[in-house]
Amino acid sequence: MQNNRDKKHKGPAEERKPDITVNTGNLDEIIARQREREKNLYPVRISATTVIYVTKNKATRQYAEEYKRDKLMRLKYESKEKENTY
């Protein structure tokens, strides 16, 4: 019985957590590059829970509506198709 208690395992999510003490020098460089890329982007709210970053010429309500209609509706349609195939 003692062996069973010693063999307790962590959940799968805990075992796969990244170790932030490894490769920290490279992480700062990656963050700096991403921030540089995002300097040219502007946030556009698509819905109450969705915000995307786009270039200045696409940062309009019209683009947000097109994106919502095209991308989000397509995702909803695809998820319904998957439900029906099971």
PDB file of C-alpha atoms in Angstrom:
ATOM      1  CA  MET A   1       0.000   0.000   0.000  1.00  0.00           C
ATOM      2  CA  GLN A   2       2.839   2.382   0.728  1.00  0.00           C
ATOM      3  CA  ASN A   3       4.077   1.993  -2.863  1.00  0.00           C
ATOM      4  CA  ASN A   4       0.756   3.223  -4.264  1.00  0.00           C
ATOM      5  CA  ARG A   5       1.031   6.471  -2.323  1.00  0.00           C
ATOM      6  CA  ASP A   6       4.596   7.016  -3.488  1.00  0.00           C
ATOM      7  CA  LYS A   7       3.618   6.539  -7.132  1.00  0.00           C
ATOM      8  CA  LYS A   8       1.183   9.444  -7.244  1.00  0.00           C
ATOM      9  CA  HIS A   9       1.726  11.288 -10.478  1.00  0.00           C
ATOM     10  CA  LYS A  10       1.093  14.861 -11.390  1.00  0.00           C
ATOM     11  CA  GLY A  11      -1.605  15.561 -13.926  1.00  0.00           C
ATOM     12  CA  PRO A  12      -0.586  15.736 -17.594  1.00  0.00           C
ATOM     13  CA  ALA A  13      -0.857  19.533 -17.681  1.00  0.00           C
ATOM     14  CA  GLU A  14       1.503  19.930 -14.751  1.00  0.00           C
ATOM     15  CA  GLU A  15       4.092  17.633 -16.264  1.00  0.00           C
ATOM     16  CA  ARG A  16       4.226  19.675 -19.463  1.00  0.00           C
ATOM     17  CA  LYS A  17       4.583  23.113 -17.925  1.00  0.00           C
ATOM     18  CA  PRO A  18       7.506  24.959 -19.501  1.00  0.00           C
ATOM     19  CA  ASP A  19      10.564  25.620 -17.397  1.00  0.00           C
ATOM     20  CA  ILE A  20      11.071  29.390 -17.494  1.00  0.00           C
ATOM     21  CA  THR A  21      14.583  29.070 -16.076  1.00  0.00           C
ATOM     22  CA  VAL A  22      15.806  27.531 -19.338  1.00  0.00           C
ATOM     23  CA  ASN A  23      16.570  29.714 -22.407  1.00  0.00           C
ATOM     24  CA  THR A  24      15.692  32.985 -20.688  1.00  0.00           C
ATOM     25  CA  GLY A  25      18.218  34.982 -22.723  1.00  0.00           C
ATOM     26  CA  ASN A  26      16.579  33.992 -25.985  1.00  0.00           C
ATOM     27  CA  LEU A  27      13.151  34.772 -24.567  1.00  0.00           C
ATOM     28  CA  ASP A  28      13.979  38.464 -24.163  1.00  0.00           C
ATOM     29  CA  GLU A  29      15.072  38.630 -27.800  1.00  0.00           C
ATOM     30  CA  ILE A  30      11.862  36.958 -28.977  1.00  0.00           C
ATOM     31  CA  ILE A  31       9.730  39.352 -26.935  1.00  0.00           C
ATOM     32  CA  ALA A  32      11.611  42.366 -28.342  1.00  0.00           C
ATOM     33  CA  ARG A  33      11.108  41.156 -31.933  1.00  0.00           C
ATOM     34  CA  GLN A  34       7.386  40.602 -31.352  1.00  0.00           C
ATOM     35  CA  ARG A  35       6.948  44.063 -29.837  1.00  0.00           C
ATOM     36  CA  GLU A  36       8.724  45.581 -32.832  1.00  0.00           C
ATOM     37  CA  ARG A  37       6.306  43.793 -35.182  1.00  0.00           C
ATOM     38  CA  GLU A  38       3.312  44.943 -33.164  1.00  0.00           C
ATOM     39  CA  LYS A  39       4.327  48.613 -33.347  1.00  0.00           C
ATOM     40  CA  ASN A  40       2.838  48.743 -36.856  1.00  0.00           C
ATOM     41  CA  LEU A  41      -0.424  47.030 -35.854  1.00  0.00           C
ATOM     42  CA  TYR A  42      -3.638  48.424 -34.417  1.00  0.00           C
ATOM     43  CA  PRO A  43      -6.271  46.580 -32.347  1.00  0.00           C
ATOM     44  CA  VAL A  44      -9.707  46.083 -33.898  1.00  0.00           C
ATOM     45  CA  ARG A  45     -12.554  44.714 -31.778  1.00  0.00           C
ATOM     46  CA  ILE A  46     -14.485  42.048 -33.658  1.00  0.00           C
ATOM     47  CA  SER A  47     -16.832  40.984 -30.861  1.00  0.00           C
ATOM     48  CA  ALA A  48     -17.094  41.315 -27.105  1.00  0.00           C
ATOM     49  CA  THR A  49     -14.436  38.625 -26.687  1.00  0.00           C
ATOM     50  CA  THR A  50     -12.356  38.958 -29.865  1.00  0.00           C
ATOM     51  CA  VAL A  51      -9.718  41.567 -30.671  1.00  0.00           C
ATOM     52  CA  ILE A  52      -7.365  41.222 -33.629  1.00  0.00           C
ATOM     53  CA  TYR A  53      -4.334  43.273 -34.614  1.00  0.00           C
ATOM     54  CA  VAL A  54      -4.239  44.599 -38.171  1.00  0.00           C
ATOM     55  CA  THR A  55      -2.365  47.156 -40.246  1.00  0.00           C
ATOM     56  CA  LYS A  56      -3.537  50.773 -40.205  1.00  0.00           C
ATOM     57  CA  ASN A  57      -5.387  50.594 -43.518  1.00  0.00           C
ATOM     58  CA  LYS A  58      -7.480  47.639 -42.267  1.00  0.00           C
ATOM     59  CA  ALA A  59      -8.353  49.199 -38.896  1.00  0.00           C
ATOM     60  CA  THR A  60     -11.927  50.110 -39.845  1.00  0.00           C
ATOM     61  CA  ARG A  61     -15.407  49.064 -38.791  1.00  0.00           C
ATOM     62  CA  GLN A  62     -16.018  47.797 -42.295  1.00  0.00           C
ATOM     63  CA  TYR A  63     -13.048  45.437 -42.069  1.00  0.00           C
ATOM     64  CA  ALA A  64     -14.213  44.264 -38.625  1.00  0.00           C
ATOM     65  CA  GLU A  65     -17.650  43.422 -40.020  1.00  0.00           C
ATOM     66  CA  GLU A  66     -16.147  41.602 -43.011  1.00  0.00           C
ATOM     67  CA  TYR A  67     -13.813  39.660 -40.745  1.00  0.00           C
ATOM     68  CA  LYS A  68     -16.647  38.756 -38.412  1.00  0.00           C
ATOM     69  CA  ARG A  69     -18.860  37.636 -41.255  1.00  0.00           C
ATOM     70  CA  ASP A  70     -16.203  35.700 -43.147  1.00  0.00           C
ATOM     71  CA  LYS A  71     -13.905  34.186 -40.531  1.00  0.00           C
ATOM     72  CA  LEU A  72     -16.035  33.764 -37.437  1.00  0.00           C
ATOM     73  CA  MET A  73     -19.112  32.536 -39.244  1.00  0.00           C
ATOM     74  CA  ARG A  74     -16.973  30.044 -41.164  1.00  0.00           C
ATOM     75  CA  LEU A  75     -15.572  28.743 -37.887  1.00  0.00           C
ATOM     76  CA  LYS A  76     -19.069  28.296 -36.467  1.00  0.00           C
ATOM     77  CA  TYR A  77     -20.157  26.468 -39.617  1.00  0.00           C
ATOM     78  CA  GLU A  78     -17.140  24.143 -39.503  1.00  0.00           C
ATOM     79  CA  SER A  79     -17.717  23.310 -35.840  1.00  0.00           C
ATOM     80  CA  LYS A  80     -21.358  22.450 -36.565  1.00  0.00           C
ATOM     81  CA  GLU A  81     -20.235  20.160 -39.394  1.00  0.00           C
ATOM     82  CA  LYS A  82     -17.897  18.335 -37.037  1.00  0.00           C
ATOM     83  CA  GLU A  83     -20.725  17.842 -34.533  1.00  0.00           C
ATOM     84  CA  ASN A  84     -22.918  16.338 -37.242  1.00  0.00           C
ATOM     85  CA  THR A  85     -20.276  13.856 -38.408  1.00  0.00           C
ATOM     86  CA  TYR A  86     -20.047  12.070 -35.052  1.00  0.00           C
TER      87      TYR A  86
END
